[in-house]
PDB file of C-alpha atoms in Angstrom:
ATOM      1  CA  UNK A   1       0.000   0.000   0.000  1.00 55.00           C
ATOM      2  CA  UNK A   2       2.911   2.354   0.582  1.00 72.00           C
ATOM      3  CA  UNK A   3       3.667   2.027  -3.126  1.00 73.00           C
ATOM      4  CA  UNK A   4       0.270   3.553  -3.804  1.00 75.00           C
ATOM      5  CA  UNK A   5       1.288   6.737  -2.012  1.00 76.00           C
ATOM      6  CA  UNK A   6       4.270   7.211  -4.298  1.00 81.00           C
ATOM      7  CA  UNK A   7       2.249   6.336  -7.390  1.00 82.00           C
ATOM      8  CA  UNK A   8      -0.411   8.904  -6.532  1.00 83.00           C
ATOM      9  CA  UNK A   9       2.184  11.523  -5.595  1.00 85.00           C
ATOM     10  CA  UNK A  10       4.009  11.063  -8.914  1.00 85.00           C
ATOM     11  CA  UNK A  11       0.729  11.596 -10.743  1.00 87.00           C
ATOM     12  CA  UNK A  12       0.074  14.799  -8.786  1.00 89.00           C
ATOM     13  CA  UNK A  13       3.554  16.120  -9.618  1.00 89.00           C
ATOM     14  CA  UNK A  14       3.064  15.374 -13.324  1.00 90.00           C
ATOM     15  CA  UNK A  15      -0.296  17.161 -13.362  1.00 91.00           C
ATOM     16  CA  UNK A  16       1.222  20.141 -11.552  1.00 92.00           C
ATOM     17  CA  UNK A  17       3.839  20.445 -14.310  1.00 92.00           C
ATOM     18  CA  UNK A  18       1.090  20.305 -16.936  1.00 93.00           C
ATOM     19  CA  UNK A  19      -0.832  23.016 -15.098  1.00 94.00           C
ATOM     20  CA  UNK A  20       2.257  25.250 -15.000  1.00 94.00           C
ATOM     21  CA  UNK A  21       2.672  24.945 -18.784  1.00 94.00           C
ATOM     22  CA  UNK A  22      -1.020  25.629 -19.445  1.00 95.00           C
ATOM     23  CA  UNK A  23      -0.976  28.669 -17.140  1.00 95.00           C
ATOM     24  CA  UNK A  24       2.033  30.059 -18.965  1.00 93.00           C
ATOM     25  CA  UNK A  25       0.316  29.526 -22.306  1.00 94.00           C
ATOM     26  CA  UNK A  26      -2.799  31.371 -21.175  1.00 95.00           C
ATOM     27  CA  UNK A  27      -0.719  34.220 -19.755  1.00 93.00           C
ATOM     28  CA  UNK A  28       0.914  34.719 -23.180  1.00 93.00           C
ATOM     29  CA  UNK A  29      -2.161  34.371 -25.360  1.00 93.00           C
ATOM     30  CA  UNK A  30      -1.761  38.008 -26.506  1.00 91.00           C
ATOM     31  CA  UNK A  31       2.041  37.897 -26.845  1.00 91.00           C
ATOM     32  CA  UNK A  32       3.092  38.300 -30.472  1.00 91.00           C
ATOM     33  CA  UNK A  33       5.091  35.372 -31.802  1.00 90.00           C
ATOM     34  CA  UNK A  34       4.591  33.227 -28.685  1.00 93.00           C
ATOM     35  CA  UNK A  35       4.623  29.450 -29.147  1.00 93.00           C
ATOM     36  CA  UNK A  36       2.765  27.247 -26.690  1.00 94.00           C
ATOM     37  CA  UNK A  37       4.442  24.677 -24.449  1.00 93.00           C
ATOM     38  CA  UNK A  38       3.284  21.065 -24.352  1.00 92.00           C
ATOM     39  CA  UNK A  39       4.128  18.811 -21.407  1.00 91.00           C
ATOM     40  CA  UNK A  40       4.745  15.146 -22.169  1.00 87.00           C
ATOM     41  CA  UNK A  41       4.652  12.522 -19.425  1.00 83.00           C
ATOM     42  CA  UNK A  42       5.889   8.950 -19.390  1.00 79.00           C
ATOM     43  CA  UNK A  43       5.168   6.066 -17.070  1.00 77.00           C
ATOM     44  CA  UNK A  44       7.768   4.182 -15.109  1.00 73.00           C
ATOM     45  CA  UNK A  45       8.479   0.583 -16.053  1.00 72.00           C
ATOM     46  CA  UNK A  46       5.516  -1.728 -15.461  1.00 69.00           C
ATOM     47  CA  UNK A  47       5.650  -5.115 -13.750  1.00 66.00           C
ATOM     48  CA  UNK A  48       3.929  -8.130 -15.296  1.00 67.00           C
ATOM     49  CA  UNK A  49       1.693 -10.086 -12.910  1.00 68.00           C
ATOM     50  CA  UNK A  50       1.529 -13.842 -13.503  1.00 66.00           C
ATOM     51  CA  UNK A  51      -0.672 -16.545 -12.037  1.00 63.00           C
ATOM     52  CA  UNK A  52       1.611 -18.191  -9.496  1.00 62.00           C
ATOM     53  CA  UNK A  53      -0.452 -21.317  -8.740  1.00 60.00           C
ATOM     54  CA  UNK A  54      -0.886 -22.399 -12.349  1.00 57.00           C
ATOM     55  CA  UNK A  55       1.022 -25.345 -13.826  1.00 56.00           C
ATOM     56  CA  UNK A  56       3.257 -23.093 -15.889  1.00 56.00           C
ATOM     57  CA  UNK A  57       6.596 -24.905 -16.026  1.00 57.00           C
ATOM     58  CA  UNK A  58       7.560 -26.889 -19.076  1.00 54.00           C
ATOM     59  CA  UNK A  59      10.781 -28.581 -20.193  1.00 55.00           C
ATOM     60  CA  UNK A  60      12.903 -27.539 -23.139  1.00 57.00           C
ATOM     61  CA  UNK A  61      16.212 -28.840 -24.497  1.00 58.00           C
ATOM     62  CA  UNK A  62      17.861 -25.951 -22.696  1.00 59.00           C
ATOM     63  CA  UNK A  63      16.169 -26.520 -19.321  1.00 55.00           C
ATOM     64  CA  UNK A  64      12.809 -25.314 -18.058  1.00 53.00           C
ATOM     65  CA  UNK A  65      10.725 -22.227 -18.803  1.00 56.00           C
ATOM     66  CA  UNK A  66       7.870 -20.457 -17.064  1.00 57.00           C
ATOM     67  CA  UNK A  67       4.651 -20.486 -19.032  1.00 58.00           C
ATOM     68  CA  UNK A  68       2.477 -19.052 -16.281  1.00 63.00           C
ATOM     69  CA  UNK A  69      -0.118 -16.809 -17.929  1.00 64.00           C
ATOM     70  CA  UNK A  70       0.101 -13.057 -17.492  1.00 68.00           C
ATOM     71  CA  UNK A  71      -2.959 -11.746 -15.639  1.00 68.00           C
ATOM     72  CA  UNK A  72      -2.166  -8.038 -15.764  1.00 70.00           C
ATOM     73  CA  UNK A  73       0.326  -5.248 -15.203  1.00 72.00           C
ATOM     74  CA  UNK A  74       1.299  -3.231 -12.149  1.00 69.00           C
ATOM     75  CA  UNK A  75       2.025   0.446 -12.802  1.00 71.00           C
ATOM     76  CA  UNK A  76       4.625   2.279 -10.747  1.00 75.00           C
ATOM     77  CA  UNK A  77       3.696   5.871 -11.423  1.00 78.00           C
ATOM     78  CA  UNK A  78       4.379   8.608 -13.967  1.00 82.00           C
ATOM     79  CA  UNK A  79       6.859  11.432 -14.450  1.00 79.00           C
ATOM     80  CA  UNK A  80       7.219  14.471 -16.702  1.00 83.00           C
ATOM     81  CA  UNK A  81       9.360  13.522 -19.670  1.00 82.00           C
ATOM     82  CA  UNK A  82       9.827  16.930 -21.319  1.00 83.00           C
ATOM     83  CA  UNK A  83       8.270  20.273 -22.173  1.00 86.00           C
ATOM     84  CA  UNK A  84       8.491  20.906 -25.882  1.00 85.00           C
ATOM     85  CA  UNK A  85       7.488  23.859 -28.014  1.00 92.00           C
ATOM     86  CA  UNK A  86       4.639  23.678 -30.515  1.00 92.00           C
ATOM     87  CA  UNK A  87       5.895  25.542 -33.600  1.00 92.00           C
ATOM     88  CA  UNK A  88       2.508  25.686 -35.312  1.00 91.00           C
ATOM     89  CA  UNK A  89       2.098  28.883 -37.325  1.00 92.00           C
ATOM     90  CA  UNK A  90       0.050  31.547 -35.541  1.00 91.00           C
ATOM     91  CA  UNK A  91      -2.524  33.693 -37.301  1.00 92.00           C
ATOM     92  CA  UNK A  92      -1.698  37.154 -38.639  1.00 94.00           C
ATOM     93  CA  UNK A  93      -2.948  40.387 -37.150  1.00 93.00           C
ATOM     94  CA  UNK A  94      -3.207  43.555 -39.211  1.00 95.00           C
ATOM     95  CA  UNK A  95      -1.534  46.542 -37.520  1.00 92.00           C
ATOM     96  CA  UNK A  96      -0.909  48.833 -40.527  1.00 90.00           C
ATOM     97  CA  UNK A  97       2.311  49.883 -38.795  1.00 92.00           C
ATOM     98  CA  UNK A  98       5.271  50.085 -41.148  1.00 91.00           C
ATOM     99  CA  UNK A  99       7.732  48.743 -38.547  1.00 93.00           C
ATOM    100  CA  UNK A 100       5.683  45.591 -37.845  1.00 94.00           C
ATOM    101  CA  UNK A 101       6.821  42.617 -39.896  1.00 95.00           C
ATOM    102  CA  UNK A 102       5.635  39.005 -39.937  1.00 94.00           C
ATOM    103  CA  UNK A 103       6.476  36.074 -42.145  1.00 92.00           C
ATOM    104  CA  UNK A 104       4.696  32.939 -43.265  1.00 92.00           C
ATOM    105  CA  UNK A 105       6.811  29.827 -42.930  1.00 91.00           C
ATOM    106  CA  UNK A 106       9.597  28.585 -40.707  1.00 92.00           C
ATOM    107  CA  UNK A 107      12.455  30.730 -39.530  1.00 93.00           C
ATOM    108  CA  UNK A 108      13.494  33.348 -36.988  1.00 95.00           C
ATOM    109  CA  UNK A 109      14.523  36.974 -36.859  1.00 96.00           C
ATOM    110  CA  UNK A 110      17.994  37.496 -35.381  1.00 96.00           C
ATOM    111  CA  UNK A 111      18.264  39.908 -32.444  1.00 96.00           C
ATOM    112  CA  UNK A 112      21.495  41.287 -31.003  1.00 95.00           C
ATOM    113  CA  UNK A 113      21.457  41.223 -27.178  1.00 93.00           C
ATOM    114  CA  UNK A 114      24.138  41.723 -24.501  1.00 92.00           C
ATOM    115  CA  UNK A 115      24.149  37.933 -24.072  1.00 90.00           C
ATOM    116  CA  UNK A 116      24.721  37.245 -27.751  1.00 91.00           C
ATOM    117  CA  UNK A 117      22.365  36.568 -30.627  1.00 94.00           C
ATOM    118  CA  UNK A 118      18.829  35.565 -29.801  1.00 95.00           C
ATOM    119  CA  UNK A 119      16.058  34.445 -32.126  1.00 96.00           C
ATOM    120  CA  UNK A 120      12.394  35.389 -32.289  1.00 95.00           C
ATOM    121  CA  UNK A 121       9.279  35.327 -34.425  1.00 94.00           C
ATOM    122  CA  UNK A 122       7.921  38.469 -32.819  1.00 94.00           C
ATOM    123  CA  UNK A 123       8.137  41.115 -35.542  1.00 93.00           C
ATOM    124  CA  UNK A 124       6.670  43.930 -33.434  1.00 93.00           C
ATOM    125  CA  UNK A 125       9.556  46.356 -34.015  1.00 94.00           C
ATOM    126  CA  UNK A 126      10.129  50.098 -33.612  1.00 93.00           C
ATOM    127  CA  UNK A 127      12.732  52.682 -34.647  1.00 93.00           C
ATOM    128  CA  UNK A 128      15.232  53.562 -31.927  1.00 89.00           C
ATOM    129  CA  UNK A 129      16.825  56.929 -31.210  1.00 83.00           C
ATOM    130  CA  UNK A 130      19.770  56.214 -33.499  1.00 87.00           C
ATOM    131  CA  UNK A 131      17.566  55.154 -36.391  1.00 90.00           C
ATOM    132  CA  UNK A 132      18.109  51.437 -35.737  1.00 93.00           C
ATOM    133  CA  UNK A 133      15.230  48.990 -36.064  1.00 94.00           C
ATOM    134  CA  UNK A 134      14.758  47.481 -32.594  1.00 94.00           C
ATOM    135  CA  UNK A 135      12.534  45.216 -30.547  1.00 94.00           C
ATOM    136  CA  UNK A 136      10.240  46.602 -27.850  1.00 91.00           C
ATOM    137  CA  UNK A 137      13.021  45.866 -25.343  1.00 90.00           C
ATOM    138  CA  UNK A 138      15.528  47.989 -27.264  1.00 91.00           C
ATOM    139  CA  UNK A 139      17.571  45.186 -28.850  1.00 94.00           C
ATOM    140  CA  UNK A 140      18.697  45.789 -32.465  1.00 95.00           C
ATOM    141  CA  UNK A 141      17.303  43.636 -35.249  1.00 95.00           C
ATOM    142  CA  UNK A 142      19.995  42.237 -37.516  1.00 95.00           C
ATOM    143  CA  UNK A 143      20.025  42.373 -41.263  1.00 93.00           C
ATOM    144  CA  UNK A 144      22.479  40.668 -43.553  1.00 92.00           C
ATOM    145  CA  UNK A 145      24.745  43.735 -43.334  1.00 91.00           C
ATOM    146  CA  UNK A 146      24.465  44.254 -39.576  1.00 92.00           C
ATOM    147  CA  UNK A 147      22.098  46.640 -37.810  1.00 94.00           C
ATOM    148  CA  UNK A 148      19.147  47.765 -39.935  1.00 94.00           C
ATOM    149  CA  UNK A 149      19.252  51.567 -40.031  1.00 92.00           C
ATOM    150  CA  UNK A 150      16.214  53.544 -41.209  1.00 90.00           C
ATOM    151  CA  UNK A 151      15.750  57.296 -40.835  1.00 81.00           C
ATOM    152  CA  UNK A 152      11.975  56.994 -40.499  1.00 85.00           C
ATOM    153  CA  UNK A 153       9.119  54.617 -41.276  1.00 84.00           C
ATOM    154  CA  UNK A 154       9.089  55.633 -44.934  1.00 88.00           C
ATOM    155  CA  UNK A 155      10.202  52.229 -46.162  1.00 91.00           C
ATOM    156  CA  UNK A 156       8.581  49.059 -47.373  1.00 91.00           C
ATOM    157  CA  UNK A 157       9.468  45.366 -47.148  1.00 93.00           C
ATOM    158  CA  UNK A 158       9.005  43.003 -50.068  1.00 93.00           C
ATOM    159  CA  UNK A 159       8.128  39.303 -49.833  1.00 93.00           C
ATOM    160  CA  UNK A 160      11.808  38.336 -49.641  1.00 93.00           C
ATOM    161  CA  UNK A 161      12.435  40.551 -46.614  1.00 92.00           C
ATOM    162  CA  UNK A 162      14.340  43.291 -48.476  1.00 93.00           C
ATOM    163  CA  UNK A 163      13.838  46.829 -47.141  1.00 94.00           C
ATOM    164  CA  UNK A 164      13.595  49.715 -49.628  1.00 93.00           C
ATOM    165  CA  UNK A 165      13.441  53.462 -48.987  1.00 90.00           C
ATOM    166  CA  UNK A 166      10.259  54.951 -50.417  1.00 86.00           C
ATOM    167  CA  UNK A 167      11.933  58.174 -51.583  1.00 83.00           C
ATOM    168  CA  UNK A 168      14.465  56.839 -54.072  1.00 85.00           C
ATOM    169  CA  UNK A 169      13.706  53.067 -54.000  1.00 86.00           C
ATOM    170  CA  UNK A 170      17.235  52.413 -52.760  1.00 90.00           C
ATOM    171  CA  UNK A 171      17.852  49.109 -50.997  1.00 91.00           C
ATOM    172  CA  UNK A 172      18.474  49.487 -47.263  1.00 92.00           C
ATOM    173  CA  UNK A 173      19.152  45.900 -46.192  1.00 93.00           C
ATOM    174  CA  UNK A 174      17.565  42.455 -46.027  1.00 94.00           C
ATOM    175  CA  UNK A 175      16.294  40.787 -42.855  1.00 95.00           C
ATOM    176  CA  UNK A 176      18.585  38.047 -41.636  1.00 95.00           C
ATOM    177  CA  UNK A 177      16.506  34.896 -41.169  1.00 95.00           C
ATOM    178  CA  UNK A 178      17.927  31.704 -39.686  1.00 95.00           C
ATOM    179  CA  UNK A 179      16.850  28.098 -39.287  1.00 95.00           C
ATOM    180  CA  UNK A 180      17.985  25.183 -37.103  1.00 93.00           C
ATOM    181  CA  UNK A 181      18.370  21.456 -37.636  1.00 90.00           C
ATOM    182  CA  UNK A 182      16.291  20.662 -34.532  1.00 89.00           C
ATOM    183  CA  UNK A 183      14.113  23.702 -33.821  1.00 88.00           C
ATOM    184  CA  UNK A 184      12.079  21.709 -31.309  1.00 85.00           C
ATOM    185  CA  UNK A 185      14.926  21.852 -28.795  1.00 88.00           C
ATOM    186  CA  UNK A 186      15.477  25.612 -28.794  1.00 91.00           C
ATOM    187  CA  UNK A 187      15.428  27.102 -25.312  1.00 91.00           C
ATOM    188  CA  UNK A 188      12.975  29.839 -24.357  1.00 91.00           C
ATOM    189  CA  UNK A 189      14.630  32.955 -22.928  1.00 90.00           C
ATOM    190  CA  UNK A 190      11.536  35.107 -22.272  1.00 85.00           C
ATOM    191  CA  UNK A 191      10.030  37.944 -24.335  1.00 85.00           C
ATOM    192  CA  UNK A 192       9.376  35.491 -27.203  1.00 89.00           C
ATOM    193  CA  UNK A 193      13.128  34.960 -27.674  1.00 93.00           C
ATOM    194  CA  UNK A 194      15.021  31.710 -28.017  1.00 94.00           C
ATOM    195  CA  UNK A 195      18.612  30.598 -27.701  1.00 94.00           C
ATOM    196  CA  UNK A 196      20.422  27.743 -29.373  1.00 92.00           C
ATOM    197  CA  UNK A 197      22.090  24.750 -27.731  1.00 89.00           C
ATOM    198  CA  UNK A 198      24.004  21.618 -28.681  1.00 88.00           C
ATOM    199  CA  UNK A 199      20.841  19.625 -29.388  1.00 88.00           C
ATOM    200  CA  UNK A 200      19.137  22.215 -31.608  1.00 89.00           C
ATOM    201  CA  UNK A 201      22.351  22.782 -33.544  1.00 89.00           C
ATOM    202  CA  UNK A 202      23.817  26.101 -34.664  1.00 92.00           C
ATOM    203  CA  UNK A 203      21.821  28.667 -36.581  1.00 92.00           C
ATOM    204  CA  UNK A 204      22.224  28.810 -40.348  1.00 94.00           C
ATOM    205  CA  UNK A 205      20.952  31.463 -42.750  1.00 94.00           C
ATOM    206  CA  UNK A 206      17.758  30.496 -44.567  1.00 92.00           C
ATOM    207  CA  UNK A 207      18.002  30.871 -48.332  1.00 91.00           C
ATOM    208  CA  UNK A 208      16.000  29.754 -51.321  1.00 89.00           C
ATOM    209  CA  UNK A 209      12.956  27.628 -50.541  1.00 89.00           C
ATOM    210  CA  UNK A 210      13.762  27.714 -46.824  1.00 91.00           C
ATOM    211  CA  UNK A 211      13.280  31.462 -46.656  1.00 93.00           C
ATOM    212  CA  UNK A 212       9.768  32.505 -45.517  1.00 93.00           C
ATOM    213  CA  UNK A 213       7.443  35.040 -47.131  1.00 94.00           C
ATOM    214  CA  UNK A 214       7.418  38.476 -45.457  1.00 95.00           C
ATOM    215  CA  UNK A 215       4.410  40.705 -44.824  1.00 94.00           C
ATOM    216  CA  UNK A 216       4.720  44.311 -43.688  1.00 94.00           C
ATOM    217  CA  UNK A 217       2.112  45.824 -41.384  1.00 93.00           C
ATOM    218  CA  UNK A 218       1.303  42.485 -39.745  1.00 94.00           C
ATOM    219  CA  UNK A 219       2.321  40.633 -36.590  1.00 94.00           C
ATOM    220  CA  UNK A 220       2.090  36.912 -35.917  1.00 95.00           C
ATOM    221  CA  UNK A 221      -0.165  36.190 -32.962  1.00 94.00           C
ATOM    222  CA  UNK A 222       0.455  33.394 -30.487  1.00 93.00           C
ATOM    223  CA  UNK A 223      -0.664  29.884 -31.436  1.00 93.00           C
ATOM    224  CA  UNK A 224      -2.480  29.415 -28.118  1.00 94.00           C
ATOM    225  CA  UNK A 225      -6.121  28.335 -28.391  1.00 94.00           C
ATOM    226  CA  UNK A 226      -7.826  29.582 -25.236  1.00 95.00           C
ATOM    227  CA  UNK A 227     -10.687  27.077 -25.422  1.00 96.00           C
ATOM    228  CA  UNK A 228      -8.358  24.085 -25.793  1.00 94.00           C
ATOM    229  CA  UNK A 229      -6.146  25.300 -22.953  1.00 96.00           C
ATOM    230  CA  UNK A 230      -9.146  25.745 -20.645  1.00 96.00           C
ATOM    231  CA  UNK A 231     -10.393  22.242 -21.465  1.00 96.00           C
ATOM    232  CA  UNK A 232      -6.951  20.836 -20.701  1.00 94.00           C
ATOM    233  CA  UNK A 233      -6.890  22.778 -17.431  1.00 95.00           C
ATOM    234  CA  UNK A 234     -10.148  21.095 -16.392  1.00 96.00           C
ATOM    235  CA  UNK A 235      -8.664  17.687 -17.307  1.00 94.00           C
ATOM    236  CA  UNK A 236      -5.586  18.425 -15.213  1.00 93.00           C
ATOM    237  CA  UNK A 237      -7.692  19.423 -12.201  1.00 93.00           C
ATOM    238  CA  UNK A 238      -9.763  16.232 -12.443  1.00 94.00           C
ATOM    239  CA  UNK A 239      -6.647  14.059 -12.776  1.00 91.00           C
ATOM    240  CA  UNK A 240      -5.003  15.835  -9.846  1.00 91.00           C
ATOM    241  CA  UNK A 241      -8.078  15.250  -7.681  1.00 92.00           C
ATOM    242  CA  UNK A 242      -8.175  11.563  -8.677  1.00 90.00           C
ATOM    243  CA  UNK A 243      -4.555  11.075  -7.595  1.00 87.00           C
ATOM    244  CA  UNK A 244      -5.275  12.967  -4.396  1.00 89.00           C
ATOM    245  CA  UNK A 245      -8.197  10.656  -3.606  1.00 88.00           C
ATOM    246  CA  UNK A 246      -5.947   7.656  -4.289  1.00 85.00           C
ATOM    247  CA  UNK A 247      -3.510   8.829  -1.645  1.00 84.00           C
ATOM    248  CA  UNK A 248      -6.379   9.462   0.810  1.00 86.00           C
ATOM    249  CA  UNK A 249      -7.757   5.974   0.216  1.00 84.00           C
ATOM    250  CA  UNK A 250      -4.337   4.407   0.675  1.00 81.00           C
ATOM    251  CA  UNK A 251      -3.894   6.368   3.889  1.00 78.00           C
ATOM    252  CA  UNK A 252      -7.269   5.171   5.217  1.00 83.00           C
ATOM    253  CA  UNK A 253      -6.458   1.541   4.410  1.00 81.00           C
ATOM    254  CA  UNK A 254      -3.053   1.841   6.033  1.00 79.00           C
ATOM    255  CA  UNK A 255      -4.650   3.362   9.151  1.00 80.00           C
ATOM    256  CA  UNK A 256      -7.128   0.471   9.324  1.00 82.00           C
ATOM    257  CA  UNK A 257      -4.312  -2.043   8.959  1.00 77.00           C
ATOM    258  CA  UNK A 258      -2.293  -0.462  11.770  1.00 76.00           C
ATOM    259  CA  UNK A 259      -5.294  -0.508  14.089  1.00 77.00           C
ATOM    260  CA  UNK A 260      -5.982  -4.139  13.281  1.00 80.00           C
ATOM    261  CA  UNK A 261      -2.366  -5.216  13.826  1.00 75.00           C
ATOM    262  CA  UNK A 262      -2.100  -3.324  17.093  1.00 67.00           C
ATOM    263  CA  UNK A 263      -5.120  -5.103  18.591  1.00 62.00           C
TER     264      UNK A 263
END
């Protein structure tokens, strides 16, 4: 019966991790470029239960073998395996702001931060004091020639991500867009930014068919579906309560056993 306590407790911990991910998703439903987290759980190894009193031993040329029939399995609990990012494309929101840029397809903008390059799909940009295109947090957006410098918002972006000045149609720069071999394993750094690691592989510049299609005056919304997240939250609460009741039942049975033994 003590095993039942640990099994129920492991289930409660797994559901708590799911609830944390769902809460974070709901908190960022209006964050441009946000990608939802999904929590995956796995069960511990299961034990096979066999009928012990059955005539299940037979002889072979190599000795004897147990042919007792399997009557079921004994689970030993569950644990959180990983939190992975759902890279499903979000919908597009019209802002009619020249400095807002979104793209359809895979890829990331490159942002220069004090901690090195970071990557984002949040194209909600603005023009800084020095005429540099920046994020809302003041980090410069990188083009293929370095910082993207624009005197004002009198520019337009074509489908390939090239910026042109409206006055003389001169080319300013082209957005630097990167991809990764294993984008699923990028690490979230907050503010819709991501960093690379050994598993995701280094960033490489997207060219040709790998380069997405750009749209000026749009932002990509988060891919969080509020209804689905609320339904999952209800499921988590019910599963948490079920594990809690399991522990309470185990505790009651153990209390009854101790009273009986002590008599």
